[in-house]
mmCIF file of N, CA and C in Angstrom:
data_model
loop_
_atom_site.group_PDB
_atom_site.id
_atom_site.type_symbol
_atom_site.label_atom_id
_atom_site.label_comp_id
_atom_site.label_asym_id
_atom_site.label_seq_id
_atom_site.Cartn_x
_atom_site.Cartn_y
_atom_site.Cartn_z
ATOM 1 N N MET A 1489 16.685 13.356 28.738
ATOM 2 C CA MET A 1489 16.005 14.525 28.216
ATOM 3 C C MET A 1489 14.543 14.191 27.978
ATOM 4 N N SER A 1490 13.725 15.114 28.264
ATOM 5 C CA SER A 1490 12.293 14.873 28.114
ATOM 6 C C SER A 1490 11.834 15.192 26.695
ATOM 7 N N ASP A 1491 10.644 14.710 26.391
ATOM 8 C CA ASP A 1491 10.064 14.979 25.072
ATOM 9 C C ASP A 1491 9.756 16.462 24.902
ATOM 10 N N ASP A 1492 9.397 17.123 26.001
ATOM 11 C CA ASP A 1492 9.097 18.555 25.930
ATOM 12 C C ASP A 1492 10.311 19.344 25.471
ATOM 13 N N PHE A 1493 11.488 18.919 25.915
ATOM 14 C CA PHE A 1493 12.715 19.602 25.522
ATOM 15 C C PHE A 1493 12.915 19.515 24.013
ATOM 16 N N HIS A 1494 12.689 18.332 23.467
ATOM 17 C CA HIS A 1494 12.867 18.147 22.026
ATOM 18 C C HIS A 1494 11.837 18.940 21.228
ATOM 19 N N VAL A 1495 10.615 18.970 21.702
ATOM 20 C CA VAL A 1495 9.566 19.709 21.002
ATOM 21 C C VAL A 1495 9.868 21.198 21.012
ATOM 22 N N GLU A 1496 10.358 21.689 22.130
ATOM 23 C CA GLU A 1496 10.691 23.110 22.225
ATOM 24 C C GLU A 1496 11.806 23.482 21.264
ATOM 25 N N ASN A 1497 12.702 22.559 21.006
ATOM 26 C CA ASN A 1497 13.827 22.833 20.124
ATOM 27 C C ASN A 1497 13.537 22.498 18.664
ATOM 28 N N GLY A 1498 12.299 22.220 18.330
ATOM 29 C CA GLY A 1498 11.930 22.014 16.930
ATOM 30 C C GLY A 1498 12.042 20.592 16.449
ATOM 31 N N ARG A 1499 12.287 19.650 17.317
ATOM 32 C CA ARG A 1499 12.388 18.252 16.900
ATOM 33 C C ARG A 1499 11.010 17.622 17.010
ATOM 34 N N LYS A 1500 10.491 17.217 15.898
ATOM 35 C CA LYS A 1500 9.113 16.736 15.877
ATOM 36 C C LYS A 1500 9.012 15.237 16.132
ATOM 37 N N GLY A 1501 9.957 14.474 15.682
ATOM 38 C CA GLY A 1501 9.839 13.024 15.797
ATOM 39 C C GLY A 1501 9.065 12.454 14.625
ATOM 40 N N GLY A 1502 9.189 11.148 14.424
ATOM 41 C CA GLY A 1502 8.568 10.503 13.269
ATOM 42 C C GLY A 1502 7.060 10.566 13.260
ATOM 43 N N GLU A 1503 6.438 10.403 14.421
ATOM 44 C CA GLU A 1503 4.977 10.390 14.470
ATOM 45 C C GLU A 1503 4.386 11.748 14.118
ATOM 46 N N ALA A 1504 5.008 12.806 14.594
ATOM 47 C CA ALA A 1504 4.499 14.150 14.300
ATOM 48 C C ALA A 1504 4.696 14.501 12.827
ATOM 49 N N ARG A 1505 5.813 14.073 12.251
ATOM 50 C CA ARG A 1505 6.051 14.353 10.835
ATOM 51 C C ARG A 1505 5.117 13.547 9.950
ATOM 52 N N ALA A 1506 4.749 12.358 10.396
ATOM 53 C CA ALA A 1506 3.898 11.484 9.586
ATOM 54 C C ALA A 1506 2.464 11.983 9.488
ATOM 55 N N LYS A 1507 2.053 12.864 10.386
ATOM 56 C CA LYS A 1507 0.672 13.356 10.363
ATOM 57 C C LYS A 1507 0.327 14.035 9.049
ATOM 58 N N LYS A 1508 1.301 14.680 8.430
ATOM 59 C CA LYS A 1508 1.005 15.376 7.177
ATOM 60 C C LYS A 1508 0.786 14.406 6.011
ATOM 61 N N PHE A 1509 1.218 13.144 6.162
ATOM 62 C CA PHE A 1509 1.055 12.167 5.091
ATOM 63 C C PHE A 1509 -0.248 11.386 5.180
ATOM 64 N N TRP A 1510 -0.952 11.436 6.323
ATOM 65 C CA TRP A 1510 -2.180 10.663 6.472
ATOM 66 C C TRP A 1510 -3.232 10.995 5.426
ATOM 67 N N PRO A 1511 -3.475 12.256 5.095
ATOM 68 C CA PRO A 1511 -4.476 12.519 4.040
ATOM 69 C C PRO A 1511 -4.103 11.889 2.694
ATOM 70 N N LYS A 1512 -2.819 11.906 2.342
ATOM 71 C CA LYS A 1512 -2.393 11.289 1.084
ATOM 72 C C LYS A 1512 -2.542 9.774 1.138
ATOM 73 N N ILE A 1513 -2.227 9.195 2.290
ATOM 74 C CA ILE A 1513 -2.361 7.747 2.440
ATOM 75 C C ILE A 1513 -3.824 7.344 2.305
ATOM 76 N N LYS A 1514 -4.702 8.054 3.001
ATOM 77 C CA LYS A 1514 -6.133 7.739 2.939
ATOM 78 C C LYS A 1514 -6.682 7.907 1.525
ATOM 79 N N HIS A 1515 -6.275 8.985 0.860
ATOM 80 C CA HIS A 1515 -6.766 9.244 -0.500
ATOM 81 C C HIS A 1515 -6.283 8.162 -1.462
ATOM 82 N N SER A 1516 -5.025 7.740 -1.330
ATOM 83 C CA SER A 1516 -4.508 6.709 -2.226
ATOM 84 C C SER A 1516 -5.201 5.368 -1.982
ATOM 85 N N ILE A 1517 -5.522 5.055 -0.722
ATOM 86 C CA ILE A 1517 -6.220 3.805 -0.423
ATOM 87 C C ILE A 1517 -7.643 3.839 -0.978
ATOM 88 N N ILE A 1518 -8.317 4.972 -0.823
ATOM 89 C CA ILE A 1518 -9.682 5.101 -1.344
ATOM 90 C C ILE A 1518 -9.697 4.949 -2.862
ATOM 91 N N LEU A 1519 -8.769 5.606 -3.547
ATOM 92 C CA LEU A 1519 -8.706 5.478 -5.005
ATOM 93 C C LEU A 1519 -8.360 4.051 -5.417
ATOM 94 N N PHE A 1520 -7.477 3.402 -4.657
ATOM 95 C CA PHE A 1520 -7.059 2.035 -4.962
ATOM 96 C C PHE A 1520 -8.242 1.073 -4.904
ATOM 97 N N ILE A 1521 -9.113 1.261 -3.923
ATOM 98 C CA ILE A 1521 -10.243 0.347 -3.751
ATOM 99 C C ILE A 1521 -11.410 0.709 -4.664
ATOM 100 N N ARG A 1522 -11.762 1.977 -4.733
ATOM 101 C CA ARG A 1522 -12.974 2.377 -5.467
ATOM 102 C C ARG A 1522 -12.805 2.383 -6.977
ATOM 103 N N PHE A 1523 -11.591 2.595 -7.453
ATOM 104 C CA PHE A 1523 -11.350 2.654 -8.898
ATOM 105 C C PHE A 1523 -10.309 1.604 -9.284
ATOM 106 N N PRO A 1524 -10.709 0.343 -9.416
ATOM 107 C CA PRO A 1524 -9.743 -0.716 -9.714
ATOM 108 C C PRO A 1524 -9.106 -0.598 -11.099
ATOM 109 N N GLU A 1525 -9.678 0.230 -11.962
ATOM 110 C CA GLU A 1525 -9.081 0.391 -13.290
ATOM 111 C C GLU A 1525 -7.845 1.283 -13.264
ATOM 112 N N LEU A 1526 -7.629 2.021 -12.176
ATOM 113 C CA LEU A 1526 -6.449 2.878 -12.062
ATOM 114 C C LEU A 1526 -5.248 2.054 -11.614
ATOM 115 N N ASN A 1527 -4.101 2.319 -12.230
ATOM 116 C CA ASN A 1527 -2.892 1.671 -11.743
ATOM 117 C C ASN A 1527 -2.201 2.588 -10.726
ATOM 118 N N GLN A 1528 -1.123 2.106 -10.135
ATOM 119 C CA GLN A 1528 -0.458 2.858 -9.067
ATOM 120 C C GLN A 1528 0.093 4.190 -9.559
ATOM 121 N N ASP A 1529 0.556 4.230 -10.779
ATOM 122 C CA ASP A 1529 1.111 5.470 -11.323
ATOM 123 C C ASP A 1529 0.030 6.541 -11.457
ATOM 124 N N GLU A 1530 -1.138 6.151 -11.941
ATOM 125 C CA GLU A 1530 -2.240 7.109 -12.086
ATOM 126 C C GLU A 1530 -2.743 7.581 -10.726
ATOM 127 N N ILE A 1531 -2.791 6.675 -9.754
ATOM 128 C CA ILE A 1531 -3.191 7.057 -8.396
ATOM 129 C C ILE A 1531 -2.187 8.041 -7.820
ATOM 130 N N ALA A 1532 -0.904 7.791 -8.046
ATOM 131 C CA ALA A 1532 0.143 8.676 -7.528
ATOM 132 C C ALA A 1532 0.014 10.081 -8.105
ATOM 133 N N LYS A 1533 -0.315 10.183 -9.382
ATOM 134 C CA LYS A 1533 -0.482 11.503 -9.994
ATOM 135 C C LYS A 1533 -1.674 12.241 -9.409
ATOM 136 N N ARG A 1534 -2.770 11.517 -9.152
ATOM 137 C CA ARG A 1534 -3.957 12.158 -8.581
ATOM 138 C C ARG A 1534 -3.730 12.602 -7.140
ATOM 139 N N VAL A 1535 -2.980 11.810 -6.387
ATOM 140 C CA VAL A 1535 -2.750 12.108 -4.975
ATOM 141 C C VAL A 1535 -1.654 13.153 -4.806
ATOM 142 N N GLY A 1536 -0.707 13.178 -5.731
ATOM 143 C CA GLY A 1536 0.424 14.090 -5.611
ATOM 144 C C GLY A 1536 1.564 13.461 -4.833
ATOM 145 N N ALA A 1537 1.754 12.163 -5.040
ATOM 146 C CA ALA A 1537 2.814 11.433 -4.353
ATOM 147 C C ALA A 1537 3.556 10.594 -5.388
ATOM 148 N N SER A 1538 4.590 9.907 -4.937
ATOM 149 C CA SER A 1538 5.346 9.059 -5.849
ATOM 150 C C SER A 1538 4.666 7.700 -5.989
ATOM 151 N N GLN A 1539 5.038 6.978 -7.026
ATOM 152 C CA GLN A 1539 4.482 5.649 -7.242
ATOM 153 C C GLN A 1539 4.931 4.708 -6.131
ATOM 154 N N ALA A 1540 6.142 4.873 -5.636
ATOM 155 C CA ALA A 1540 6.640 4.039 -4.540
ATOM 156 C C ALA A 1540 5.827 4.256 -3.267
ATOM 157 N N PHE A 1541 5.424 5.496 -3.022
ATOM 158 C CA PHE A 1541 4.591 5.828 -1.862
ATOM 159 C C PHE A 1541 3.257 5.089 -1.944
ATOM 160 N N VAL A 1542 2.639 5.123 -3.113
ATOM 161 C CA VAL A 1542 1.355 4.447 -3.307
ATOM 162 C C VAL A 1542 1.539 2.937 -3.188
ATOM 163 N N SER A 1543 2.603 2.415 -3.759
ATOM 164 C CA SER A 1543 2.867 0.982 -3.688
ATOM 165 C C SER A 1543 3.045 0.520 -2.248
ATOM 166 N N LYS A 1544 3.763 1.305 -1.478
ATOM 167 C CA LYS A 1544 4.023 0.955 -0.073
ATOM 168 C C LYS A 1544 2.731 0.880 0.729
ATOM 169 N N HIS A 1545 1.828 1.799 0.493
ATOM 170 C CA HIS A 1545 0.627 1.889 1.311
ATOM 171 C C HIS A 1545 -0.567 1.120 0.749
ATOM 172 N N THR A 1546 -0.411 0.505 -0.413
ATOM 173 C CA THR A 1546 -1.507 -0.296 -0.966
ATOM 174 C C THR A 1546 -1.093 -1.747 -1.180
ATOM 175 N N SER A 1547 -0.034 -2.190 -0.549
ATOM 176 C CA SER A 1547 0.470 -3.542 -0.779
ATOM 177 C C SER A 1547 -0.075 -4.571 0.202
ATOM 178 N N TYR A 1548 -1.041 -4.202 1.013
ATOM 179 C CA TYR A 1548 -1.583 -5.124 2.005
ATOM 180 C C TYR A 1548 -2.631 -6.031 1.373
ATOM 181 N N ASN A 1549 -2.636 -7.283 1.796
ATOM 182 C CA ASN A 1549 -3.562 -8.260 1.212
ATOM 183 C C ASN A 1549 -5.018 -7.874 1.422
ATOM 184 N N ALA A 1550 -5.335 -7.295 2.568
ATOM 185 C CA ALA A 1550 -6.724 -6.901 2.832
ATOM 186 C C ALA A 1550 -7.198 -5.849 1.830
ATOM 187 N N LEU A 1551 -6.320 -4.929 1.464
ATOM 188 C CA LEU A 1551 -6.684 -3.912 0.476
ATOM 189 C C LEU A 1551 -6.861 -4.535 -0.903
ATOM 190 N N LYS A 1552 -6.016 -5.508 -1.226
ATOM 191 C CA LYS A 1552 -6.141 -6.174 -2.520
ATOM 192 C C LYS A 1552 -7.447 -6.955 -2.607
ATOM 193 N N ILE A 1553 -7.841 -7.564 -1.491
ATOM 194 C CA ILE A 1553 -9.108 -8.297 -1.466
ATOM 195 C C ILE A 1553 -10.283 -7.336 -1.617
ATOM 196 N N ALA A 1554 -10.213 -6.191 -0.936
ATOM 197 C CA ALA A 1554 -11.282 -5.194 -1.056
ATOM 198 C C ALA A 1554 -11.368 -4.663 -2.482
ATOM 199 N N ARG A 1555 -10.222 -4.458 -3.108
ATOM 200 C CA ARG A 1555 -10.212 -3.983 -4.494
ATOM 201 C C ARG A 1555 -10.811 -5.041 -5.419
ATOM 202 N N LEU A 1556 -10.463 -6.280 -5.167
ATOM 203 C CA LEU A 1556 -10.982 -7.373 -5.977
ATOM 204 C C LEU A 1556 -12.489 -7.507 -5.824
ATOM 205 N N SER A 1557 -12.997 -7.349 -4.608
ATOM 206 C CA SER A 1557 -14.442 -7.456 -4.410
ATOM 207 C C SER A 1557 -15.177 -6.304 -5.087
ATOM 208 N N ALA A 1558 -14.556 -5.130 -5.134
ATOM 209 C CA ALA A 1558 -15.165 -4.004 -5.840
ATOM 210 C C ALA A 1558 -15.152 -4.241 -7.346
ATOM 211 N N GLN A 1559 -14.123 -4.930 -7.807
ATOM 212 C CA GLN A 1559 -13.971 -5.195 -9.232
ATOM 213 C C GLN A 1559 -14.813 -6.396 -9.670
ATOM 214 N N SER A 1560 -15.105 -7.298 -8.737
ATOM 215 C CA SER A 1560 -15.775 -8.545 -9.103
ATOM 216 C C SER A 1560 -17.211 -8.349 -9.575
ATOM 217 N N ASP A 1561 -17.812 -7.220 -9.262
ATOM 218 C CA ASP A 1561 -19.182 -6.970 -9.707
ATOM 219 C C ASP A 1561 -19.290 -6.914 -11.225
ATOM 220 N N SER A 1562 -18.234 -6.468 -11.888
ATOM 221 C CA SER A 1562 -18.290 -6.301 -13.334
ATOM 222 C C SER A 1562 -17.519 -7.382 -14.091
ATOM 223 N N MET A 1563 -17.072 -8.446 -13.401
ATOM 224 C CA MET A 1563 -16.275 -9.488 -14.044
ATOM 225 C C MET A 1563 -17.104 -10.754 -14.242
ATOM 226 N N SER A 1564 -16.713 -11.529 -15.247
ATOM 227 C CA SER A 1564 -17.336 -12.838 -15.410
ATOM 228 C C SER A 1564 -16.705 -13.804 -14.405
ATOM 229 N N GLU A 1565 -17.325 -14.954 -14.232
ATOM 230 C CA GLU A 1565 -16.834 -15.903 -13.229
ATOM 231 C C GLU A 1565 -15.472 -16.479 -13.610
ATOM 232 N N ASP A 1566 -15.226 -16.701 -14.896
ATOM 233 C CA ASP A 1566 -13.933 -17.226 -15.334
ATOM 234 C C ASP A 1566 -12.813 -16.224 -15.070
ATOM 235 N N GLU A 1567 -13.077 -14.965 -15.374
ATOM 236 C CA GLU A 1567 -12.075 -13.927 -15.113
ATOM 237 C C GLU A 1567 -11.791 -13.810 -13.622
ATOM 238 N N LEU A 1568 -12.826 -13.910 -12.809
ATOM 239 C CA LEU A 1568 -12.669 -13.820 -11.364
ATOM 240 C C LEU A 1568 -11.840 -14.984 -10.828
ATOM 241 N N GLU A 1569 -12.108 -16.190 -11.302
ATOM 242 C CA GLU A 1569 -11.345 -17.364 -10.871
ATOM 243 C C GLU A 1569 -9.876 -17.233 -11.262
ATOM 244 N N ALA A 1570 -9.612 -16.753 -12.474
ATOM 245 C CA ALA A 1570 -8.233 -16.574 -12.921
ATOM 246 C C ALA A 1570 -7.507 -15.538 -12.065
ATOM 247 N N LEU A 1571 -8.193 -14.468 -11.734
ATOM 248 C CA LEU A 1571 -7.590 -13.424 -10.912
ATOM 249 C C LEU A 1571 -7.333 -13.913 -9.493
ATOM 250 N N LEU A 1572 -8.269 -14.671 -8.934
ATOM 251 C CA LEU A 1572 -8.068 -15.236 -7.598
ATOM 252 C C LEU A 1572 -6.893 -16.210 -7.577
ATOM 253 N N GLU A 1573 -6.760 -17.006 -8.615
ATOM 254 C CA GLU A 1573 -5.638 -17.944 -8.706
ATOM 255 C C GLU A 1573 -4.311 -17.199 -8.796
ATOM 256 N N LYS A 1574 -4.296 -16.119 -9.552
ATOM 257 C CA LYS A 1574 -3.083 -15.314 -9.681
ATOM 258 C C LYS A 1574 -2.682 -14.717 -8.333
ATOM 259 N N ILE A 1575 -3.648 -14.194 -7.592
ATOM 260 C CA ILE A 1575 -3.357 -13.612 -6.281
ATOM 261 C C ILE A 1575 -2.856 -14.693 -5.327
ATOM 262 N N LYS A 1576 -3.480 -15.863 -5.379
ATOM 263 C CA LYS A 1576 -3.066 -16.967 -4.511
ATOM 264 C C LYS A 1576 -1.623 -17.370 -4.800
ATOM 265 N N LEU A 1577 -1.267 -17.466 -6.065
ATOM 266 C CA LEU A 1577 0.098 -17.829 -6.436
ATOM 267 C C LEU A 1577 1.099 -16.757 -6.026
ATOM 268 N N GLU A 1578 0.714 -15.491 -6.155
ATOM 269 C CA GLU A 1578 1.601 -14.409 -5.731
ATOM 270 C C GLU A 1578 1.866 -14.463 -4.236
ATOM 271 N N VAL A 1579 0.829 -14.732 -3.455
ATOM 272 C CA VAL A 1579 0.986 -14.818 -1.999
ATOM 273 C C VAL A 1579 1.879 -15.997 -1.635
ATOM 274 N N GLU A 1580 1.664 -17.148 -2.279
ATOM 275 C CA GLU A 1580 2.491 -18.320 -2.007
ATOM 276 C C GLU A 1580 3.946 -18.063 -2.375
ATOM 277 N N LEU A 1581 4.173 -17.429 -3.508
ATOM 278 C CA LEU A 1581 5.533 -17.128 -3.933
ATOM 279 C C LEU A 1581 6.208 -16.166 -2.970
ATOM 280 N N LYS A 1582 5.469 -15.171 -2.537
ATOM 281 C CA LYS A 1582 6.023 -14.191 -1.599
ATOM 282 C C LYS A 1582 6.394 -14.851 -0.278
ATOM 283 N N ASN A 1583 5.594 -15.803 0.166
ATOM 284 C CA ASN A 1583 5.874 -16.493 1.421
ATOM 285 C C ASN A 1583 7.037 -17.472 1.300
ATOM 286 N N GLU A 1584 7.280 -17.996 0.103
ATOM 287 C CA GLU A 1584 8.347 -18.971 -0.091
ATOM 288 C C GLU A 1584 9.712 -18.339 -0.317
ATOM 289 N N ILE A 1585 9.741 -17.101 -0.722
ATOM 290 C CA ILE A 1585 11.021 -16.452 -0.993
ATOM 291 C C ILE A 1585 11.779 -16.289 0.315
ATOM 292 N N VAL A 1586 12.994 -16.807 0.331
ATOM 293 C CA VAL A 1586 13.827 -16.730 1.527
ATOM 294 C C VAL A 1586 14.749 -15.530 1.384
ATOM 295 N N LYS A 1587 14.736 -14.711 2.404
ATOM 296 C CA LYS A 1587 15.620 -13.556 2.376
ATOM 297 C C LYS A 1587 17.041 -14.013 2.680
ATOM 298 N N PRO A 1588 18.017 -13.531 1.923
ATOM 299 C CA PRO A 1588 19.393 -13.953 2.181
ATOM 300 C C PRO A 1588 19.884 -13.430 3.528
ATOM 301 N N LYS A 1589 20.682 -14.257 4.176
ATOM 302 C CA LYS A 1589 21.241 -13.833 5.452
ATOM 303 C C LYS A 1589 22.359 -12.841 5.197
ATOM 304 N N ARG A 1590 22.418 -11.844 6.043
ATOM 305 C CA ARG A 1590 23.453 -10.832 5.887
ATOM 306 C C ARG A 1590 24.764 -11.375 6.422
ATOM 307 N N SER A 1591 25.803 -11.156 5.682
ATOM 308 C CA SER A 1591 27.116 -11.616 6.129
ATOM 309 C C SER A 1591 27.770 -10.541 6.981
ATOM 310 N N LYS A 1592 28.431 -10.993 8.005
ATOM 311 C CA LYS A 1592 29.122 -10.064 8.894
ATOM 312 C C LYS A 1592 30.582 -10.008 8.489
ATOM 313 N N LEU A 1593 31.061 -8.828 8.326
ATOM 314 C CA LEU A 1593 32.466 -8.662 7.946
ATOM 315 C C LEU A 1593 33.316 -8.402 9.144
#
């Protein structure tokens, strides 16, 4: 069956359905980076999405680094070093956690 057949019958597919979420994703990322004092719950309320949605789309290390660089302008050097160490430890811990193997029944 062709894609045209599915579109004619009202089946949009994941990519077409996801288009409506792009503005919320972009808005949550912008708020995450530009306003480091906001937590995920406050961002979710402003965007009109769930906290899990915001967490999913702001959990990338590059975004955390961008947020940190935006926040570092107003921090002392000791606070910045402590925050960098915390992020480093979180990344190391995340990489060391072994996912359990699924058992086959």
